[in-house]
């Protein structure tokens, strides 16, 4: 660190060039921060999913419904701790398709299989008593400015009410939080009883069952037993861990990861060429200077270190500014991006970024540094290099 | 005339020296190739998606869904409604005097995707005979058409390439029985190529459904849509909404197209800014290494304008090389590359990347803008440097 001023001086020897290089590094890491955060949001569902929770849906496809009468049978399978159910409601809110999950559920039952959701007991009590009561996640409530006591109308697309009315009215009676993951706070839950009585068709069916097992090791067994129960019935089931379910679903969107990786690859290759060129040029111009350093008694290794440090400083400086910009941009766009589950920059993105910066710095800095190290003082001062 | 000669002379001299400075010049080329390549590839994806859904959208055909439903999957229509709709005003009649219409059911089967083997939603459409009259672009390219009664399916080209083991003669197991694939069809590149088709009644009985989801009708002409819509609205027995197929497919693709465009341009702009810095850097370097040369030229009487023009010309040339390179790479790697994603009907839509000539030209235009901006400042600087200082430099 005692040579910091030397590194710094070397870096800003040609201000315009360094600033321009710095800016392209900033741009590269700005893109990295943005794209990687989007990528992470897409796979987040699978990462947060639990291994001790199973999802049972129709074997034929996830749009087929299952009879609610399966519930007691699933409950009686050994190893099953709690069972709840939910359905896809969809619909639209204020003329736009809902950007959040809307599920009709049975309040206590659902919360028992979703311990990550925290709802104050008084609000749960109120929800149970209110036929058209709904509870919403904190971030969803904030996004829409909803408060307890407010009335909200969702327009059905799949589920009209008896008589053909598409408007479903709800009273918001609770706001839950989910400290583990803000993504869970984007849900809108309402009473299954209200849903089942009022809907035009499909009475007595649910979209899927959620099974909490006593022990994650039992998950495989329980899944097989449940599916065996309903094999050869009119509604065969497919039971898998929540994780497998979420992964399968994410994959259906197409390979977001592949696209993001290709783009980042192109970006970083460009940056590599650019900064590599700048570093090589900087060293070439400073050959007499470096020779003087060596004459003064700097060891070969110290000269190597100085040049590598310069490259690292350049990329770390640009990279950190880029990541900071990405964090700012994601913050500013958070409302628009919340529908996609993007919630700002995460520690893991920052850490991956820093590792990448160090790797880039070494790749770019080492070749000219080795060249500087091997300089023969006499040749360099004589101008023969 | 003299000025032009000067520009030509200086530019030629510059360009001849580019090979000696190839490593710095390469930065512009690579930087711009990266921007143009990425931008072209992303927009080609959007282009392909739009083309696929657009091919199915006709102005003189209409689709009727239950009121409130946003896609076929969320819709439902009873048998009585279906008859009323087909016989409404505005619907064209075929040679036999019957209205040209097809009541359809769209369900989903889990089929393994090729390559990964993970289950994905395959759309299965049960159609009535009118479907083929409505969609003359549907053509059996292998095997034969399905027959009503036995569990037979014909498979769209896109679906056949996306799902595993889907070929003529294959048996697909879903919904308590085996279905035989008896043919493969093409549909002019449209969205139907992602689907599997069977007879509506057969599909309905297999899925134990009592009703249809949509009715597609041929209108007498595009102008008849209003009369058709009014007739449906006036009938108290119906609770449905009609839209032209064009409007329907446009709505289905809107969100995805928007996402791709926003993503494409946002990334494109950010990368372009990065490439701009690269171009500036390179041109500054090019100018500074030739500072003495430029000063000498000026001392000999070459004008500042000629210097500016020649530096700009060099930057533009390198930019065009980069743009062509990036566009070609995108074309080579991605043109015709098939991907699939979850469409509005909650089922897989297969589509090809389409690197069109328009996109390639757009890429070159981006390259030129970056080259121009990247060359302008350094050129300006070169022309303005006092001759004496520059001659003494170094």
PDB file of C-alpha atoms in Angstrom, chain A residues 14 16-25 27-28 30-31 34-35 38 42 57-64 88 92 97 99 155-160 163-166 200-201 233-236 238 248-249 251-255 258-259 262-264 266-267 269-271 273-275 277-278 281 284-285 340, chain B residues 23-24 26-27 30-32 34-35 38 42 45 66-71 73-75 106-110 113 116 118-121 173-176 207-209 239 255-256 259 263 266-267 270-282 284-286 288-289 334 337 340-342 346-348 353 381:
ATOM      1  CA  UNK A  14      -2.924  10.155 -19.464  1.00  0.00           C
ATOM      2  CA  UNK A  16      -8.380  11.314 -21.041  1.00  0.00           C
ATOM      3  CA  UNK A  17      -7.434   7.758 -21.895  1.00  0.00           C
ATOM      4  CA  UNK A  18      -7.823   6.481 -18.361  1.00  0.00           C
ATOM      5  CA  UNK A  19     -11.161   8.185 -17.866  1.00  0.00           C
ATOM      6  CA  UNK A  20     -12.482   6.763 -21.136  1.00  0.00           C
ATOM      7  CA  UNK A  21     -11.300   3.265 -20.282  1.00  0.00           C
ATOM      8  CA  UNK A  22     -12.744   3.637 -16.828  1.00  0.00           C
ATOM      9  CA  UNK A  23     -16.091   4.614 -18.283  1.00  0.00           C
ATOM     10  CA  UNK A  24     -16.267   1.537 -20.485  1.00  0.00           C
ATOM     11  CA  UNK A  25     -15.505  -0.644 -17.469  1.00  0.00           C
ATOM     12  CA  UNK A  27     -20.669   0.418 -18.468  1.00  0.00           C
ATOM     13  CA  UNK A  28     -19.705  -3.262 -18.516  1.00  0.00           C
ATOM     14  CA  UNK A  30     -23.522  -1.633 -14.965  1.00  0.00           C
ATOM     15  CA  UNK A  31     -24.836  -4.159 -17.494  1.00  0.00           C
ATOM     16  CA  UNK A  34     -28.625  -5.266 -14.164  1.00  0.00           C
ATOM     17  CA  UNK A  35     -28.656  -8.515 -16.137  1.00  0.00           C
ATOM     18  CA  UNK A  38     -32.802 -10.133 -13.570  1.00  0.00           C
ATOM     19  CA  UNK A  42     -35.927 -15.677 -12.587  1.00  0.00           C
ATOM     20  CA  UNK A  57     -51.224 -31.280  -9.091  1.00  0.00           C
ATOM     21  CA  UNK A  58     -52.912 -33.092 -11.927  1.00  0.00           C
ATOM     22  CA  UNK A  59     -50.700 -35.531 -13.766  1.00  0.00           C
ATOM     23  CA  UNK A  60     -51.996 -34.331 -17.091  1.00  0.00           C
ATOM     24  CA  UNK A  61     -51.097 -30.666 -16.786  1.00  0.00           C
ATOM     25  CA  UNK A  62     -51.063 -27.877 -14.272  1.00  0.00           C
ATOM     26  CA  UNK A  63     -54.300 -26.393 -15.581  1.00  0.00           C
ATOM     27  CA  UNK A  64     -56.417 -29.427 -14.675  1.00  0.00           C
ATOM     28  CA  UNK A  88     -54.907 -20.051  -9.769  1.00  0.00           C
ATOM     29  CA  UNK A  92     -57.113  -8.276 -13.889  1.00  0.00           C
ATOM     30  CA  UNK A  97     -53.798  -8.388 -15.988  1.00  0.00           C
ATOM     31  CA  UNK A  99     -49.008  -8.788 -11.918  1.00  0.00           C
ATOM     32  CA  UNK A 155     -62.060  -8.751 -12.616  1.00  0.00           C
ATOM     33  CA  UNK A 156     -62.122 -12.459 -13.331  1.00  0.00           C
ATOM     34  CA  UNK A 157     -60.894 -13.900 -16.582  1.00  0.00           C
ATOM     35  CA  UNK A 158     -61.244 -17.612 -15.768  1.00  0.00           C
ATOM     36  CA  UNK A 159     -63.751 -17.543 -12.939  1.00  0.00           C
ATOM     37  CA  UNK A 160     -66.969 -15.583 -13.479  1.00  0.00           C
ATOM     38  CA  UNK A 163     -74.888 -15.295 -13.207  1.00  0.00           C
ATOM     39  CA  UNK A 164     -71.898 -14.258 -15.293  1.00  0.00           C
ATOM     40  CA  UNK A 165     -70.681 -11.297 -13.235  1.00  0.00           C
ATOM     41  CA  UNK A 166     -66.896 -10.932 -13.559  1.00  0.00           C
ATOM     42  CA  UNK A 200     -70.020 -20.329 -11.871  1.00  0.00           C
ATOM     43  CA  UNK A 201     -68.447 -23.745 -12.434  1.00  0.00           C
ATOM     44  CA  UNK A 233     -58.637 -42.686 -10.786  1.00  0.00           C
ATOM     45  CA  UNK A 234     -60.268 -40.097 -13.027  1.00  0.00           C
ATOM     46  CA  UNK A 235     -57.881 -37.504 -11.666  1.00  0.00           C
ATOM     47  CA  UNK A 236     -54.382 -38.897 -11.475  1.00  0.00           C
ATOM     48  CA  UNK A 238     -48.231 -35.805  -9.885  1.00  0.00           C
ATOM     49  CA  UNK A 248     -39.817 -26.919 -14.201  1.00  0.00           C
ATOM     50  CA  UNK A 249     -41.983 -23.852 -14.357  1.00  0.00           C
ATOM     51  CA  UNK A 251     -37.710 -23.515 -17.601  1.00  0.00           C
ATOM     52  CA  UNK A 252     -40.904 -23.103 -19.547  1.00  0.00           C
ATOM     53  CA  UNK A 253     -40.139 -19.427 -20.022  1.00  0.00           C
ATOM     54  CA  UNK A 254     -37.197 -20.349 -22.154  1.00  0.00           C
ATOM     55  CA  UNK A 255     -33.585 -20.106 -21.364  1.00  0.00           C
ATOM     56  CA  UNK A 258     -28.434 -18.637 -21.624  1.00  0.00           C
ATOM     57  CA  UNK A 259     -29.435 -15.341 -23.211  1.00  0.00           C
ATOM     58  CA  UNK A 262     -24.342 -14.738 -24.024  1.00  0.00           C
ATOM     59  CA  UNK A 263     -24.872 -11.009 -23.727  1.00  0.00           C
ATOM     60  CA  UNK A 264     -22.515 -10.719 -20.766  1.00  0.00           C
ATOM     61  CA  UNK A 266     -20.024 -10.375 -25.554  1.00  0.00           C
ATOM     62  CA  UNK A 267     -19.795  -7.385 -23.214  1.00  0.00           C
ATOM     63  CA  UNK A 269     -14.955  -9.828 -24.309  1.00  0.00           C
ATOM     64  CA  UNK A 270     -15.240  -6.279 -25.614  1.00  0.00           C
ATOM     65  CA  UNK A 271     -14.040  -4.818 -22.320  1.00  0.00           C
ATOM     66  CA  UNK A 273      -9.906  -6.139 -25.637  1.00  0.00           C
ATOM     67  CA  UNK A 274     -10.389  -2.502 -24.740  1.00  0.00           C
ATOM     68  CA  UNK A 275      -8.657  -2.376 -21.373  1.00  0.00           C
ATOM     69  CA  UNK A 277      -5.094  -2.477 -25.227  1.00  0.00           C
ATOM     70  CA  UNK A 278      -4.992   0.510 -22.884  1.00  0.00           C
ATOM     71  CA  UNK A 281      -0.134   1.054 -24.485  1.00  0.00           C
ATOM     72  CA  UNK A 284       4.815   0.770 -23.845  1.00  0.00           C
ATOM     73  CA  UNK A 285       4.882   4.519 -23.305  1.00  0.00           C
ATOM     74  CA  UNK A 340     -40.824  -9.802 -12.680  1.00  0.00           C
TER      75      UNK A 340
ATOM     76  CA  UNK B  23      -4.299  -3.453 -32.146  1.00  0.00           C
ATOM     77  CA  UNK B  24      -5.789  -0.063 -31.278  1.00  0.00           C
ATOM     78  CA  UNK B  26      -9.239  -3.487 -33.397  1.00  0.00           C
ATOM     79  CA  UNK B  27     -10.769  -1.975 -30.275  1.00  0.00           C
ATOM     80  CA  UNK B  30     -14.568  -5.356 -31.683  1.00  0.00           C
ATOM     81  CA  UNK B  31     -16.457  -2.870 -29.525  1.00  0.00           C
ATOM     82  CA  UNK B  32     -18.909  -1.968 -32.246  1.00  0.00           C
ATOM     83  CA  UNK B  34     -20.257  -6.488 -29.864  1.00  0.00           C
ATOM     84  CA  UNK B  35     -22.933  -3.795 -29.682  1.00  0.00           C
ATOM     85  CA  UNK B  38     -26.082  -8.242 -29.309  1.00  0.00           C
ATOM     86  CA  UNK B  42     -32.170  -9.592 -29.298  1.00  0.00           C
ATOM     87  CA  UNK B  45     -35.840 -12.682 -31.318  1.00  0.00           C
ATOM     88  CA  UNK B  66     -66.491 -15.652 -23.006  1.00  0.00           C
ATOM     89  CA  UNK B  67     -66.843 -12.097 -21.851  1.00  0.00           C
ATOM     90  CA  UNK B  68     -63.913 -11.184 -19.594  1.00  0.00           C
ATOM     91  CA  UNK B  69     -61.613 -13.921 -20.833  1.00  0.00           C
ATOM     92  CA  UNK B  70     -58.234 -12.688 -22.027  1.00  0.00           C
ATOM     93  CA  UNK B  71     -57.094 -15.830 -23.806  1.00  0.00           C
ATOM     94  CA  UNK B  73     -57.353 -20.889 -22.022  1.00  0.00           C
ATOM     95  CA  UNK B  74     -59.357 -18.717 -19.636  1.00  0.00           C
ATOM     96  CA  UNK B  75     -62.488 -18.868 -21.757  1.00  0.00           C
ATOM     97  CA  UNK B 106     -57.616 -25.766 -26.157  1.00  0.00           C
ATOM     98  CA  UNK B 107     -56.142 -28.008 -23.481  1.00  0.00           C
ATOM     99  CA  UNK B 108     -52.634 -28.660 -22.284  1.00  0.00           C
ATOM    100  CA  UNK B 109     -50.623 -31.856 -22.032  1.00  0.00           C
ATOM    101  CA  UNK B 110     -47.290 -32.271 -20.310  1.00  0.00           C
ATOM    102  CA  UNK B 113     -38.992 -31.185 -24.274  1.00  0.00           C
ATOM    103  CA  UNK B 116     -33.654 -31.481 -21.617  1.00  0.00           C
ATOM    104  CA  UNK B 118     -38.249 -31.653 -18.746  1.00  0.00           C
ATOM    105  CA  UNK B 119     -42.016 -31.582 -19.040  1.00  0.00           C
ATOM    106  CA  UNK B 120     -43.441 -28.511 -20.699  1.00  0.00           C
ATOM    107  CA  UNK B 121     -46.939 -27.391 -21.583  1.00  0.00           C
ATOM    108  CA  UNK B 173     -49.664 -41.054 -23.670  1.00  0.00           C
ATOM    109  CA  UNK B 174     -51.828 -38.479 -21.983  1.00  0.00           C
ATOM    110  CA  UNK B 175     -55.249 -38.398 -20.440  1.00  0.00           C
ATOM    111  CA  UNK B 176     -55.934 -42.092 -19.899  1.00  0.00           C
ATOM    112  CA  UNK B 207     -60.651 -34.326 -21.182  1.00  0.00           C
ATOM    113  CA  UNK B 208     -64.232 -34.733 -19.935  1.00  0.00           C
ATOM    114  CA  UNK B 209     -65.188 -31.242 -20.935  1.00  0.00           C
ATOM    115  CA  UNK B 239     -72.302 -13.398 -22.677  1.00  0.00           C
ATOM    116  CA  UNK B 255     -46.257  -8.017 -23.577  1.00  0.00           C
ATOM    117  CA  UNK B 256     -43.550 -10.316 -24.867  1.00  0.00           C
ATOM    118  CA  UNK B 259     -40.236  -6.926 -23.055  1.00  0.00           C
ATOM    119  CA  UNK B 263     -34.555  -5.215 -23.164  1.00  0.00           C
ATOM    120  CA  UNK B 266     -31.866  -0.736 -23.151  1.00  0.00           C
ATOM    121  CA  UNK B 267     -28.931  -3.117 -23.416  1.00  0.00           C
ATOM    122  CA  UNK B 270     -25.852   1.013 -22.576  1.00  0.00           C
ATOM    123  CA  UNK B 271     -23.446  -1.056 -24.655  1.00  0.00           C
ATOM    124  CA  UNK B 272     -23.326   1.649 -27.310  1.00  0.00           C
ATOM    125  CA  UNK B 273     -22.203   4.148 -24.685  1.00  0.00           C
ATOM    126  CA  UNK B 274     -19.452   1.725 -23.674  1.00  0.00           C
ATOM    127  CA  UNK B 275     -18.386   1.273 -27.290  1.00  0.00           C
ATOM    128  CA  UNK B 276     -18.444   5.017 -27.759  1.00  0.00           C
ATOM    129  CA  UNK B 277     -15.845   5.408 -25.010  1.00  0.00           C
ATOM    130  CA  UNK B 278     -13.808   2.694 -26.692  1.00  0.00           C
ATOM    131  CA  UNK B 279     -14.004   4.448 -30.039  1.00  0.00           C
ATOM    132  CA  UNK B 280     -13.082   7.804 -28.494  1.00  0.00           C
ATOM    133  CA  UNK B 281     -10.155   6.206 -26.757  1.00  0.00           C
ATOM    134  CA  UNK B 282      -8.881   4.591 -29.908  1.00  0.00           C
ATOM    135  CA  UNK B 284      -7.562   9.853 -29.380  1.00  0.00           C
ATOM    136  CA  UNK B 285      -4.693   7.378 -29.352  1.00  0.00           C
ATOM    137  CA  UNK B 286      -4.551   7.335 -33.142  1.00  0.00           C
ATOM    138  CA  UNK B 288      -1.892  11.487 -30.457  1.00  0.00           C
ATOM    139  CA  UNK B 289       0.577   9.000 -31.950  1.00  0.00           C
ATOM    140  CA  UNK B 334     -28.891 -16.914 -34.630  1.00  0.00           C
ATOM    141  CA  UNK B 337     -32.437 -20.545 -34.329  1.00  0.00           C
ATOM    142  CA  UNK B 340     -39.814 -21.505 -27.329  1.00  0.00           C
ATOM    143  CA  UNK B 341     -41.374 -19.706 -24.445  1.00  0.00           C
ATOM    144  CA  UNK B 342     -44.557 -19.681 -22.445  1.00  0.00           C
ATOM    145  CA  UNK B 346     -49.932 -20.831 -20.792  1.00  0.00           C
ATOM    146  CA  UNK B 347     -48.427 -23.138 -23.358  1.00  0.00           C
ATOM    147  CA  UNK B 348     -45.250 -23.306 -25.368  1.00  0.00           C
ATOM    148  CA  UNK B 353     -34.943 -15.772 -34.570  1.00  0.00           C
ATOM    149  CA  UNK B 381      -8.630  18.190 -31.223  1.00  0.00           C
TER     150      UNK B 381
END
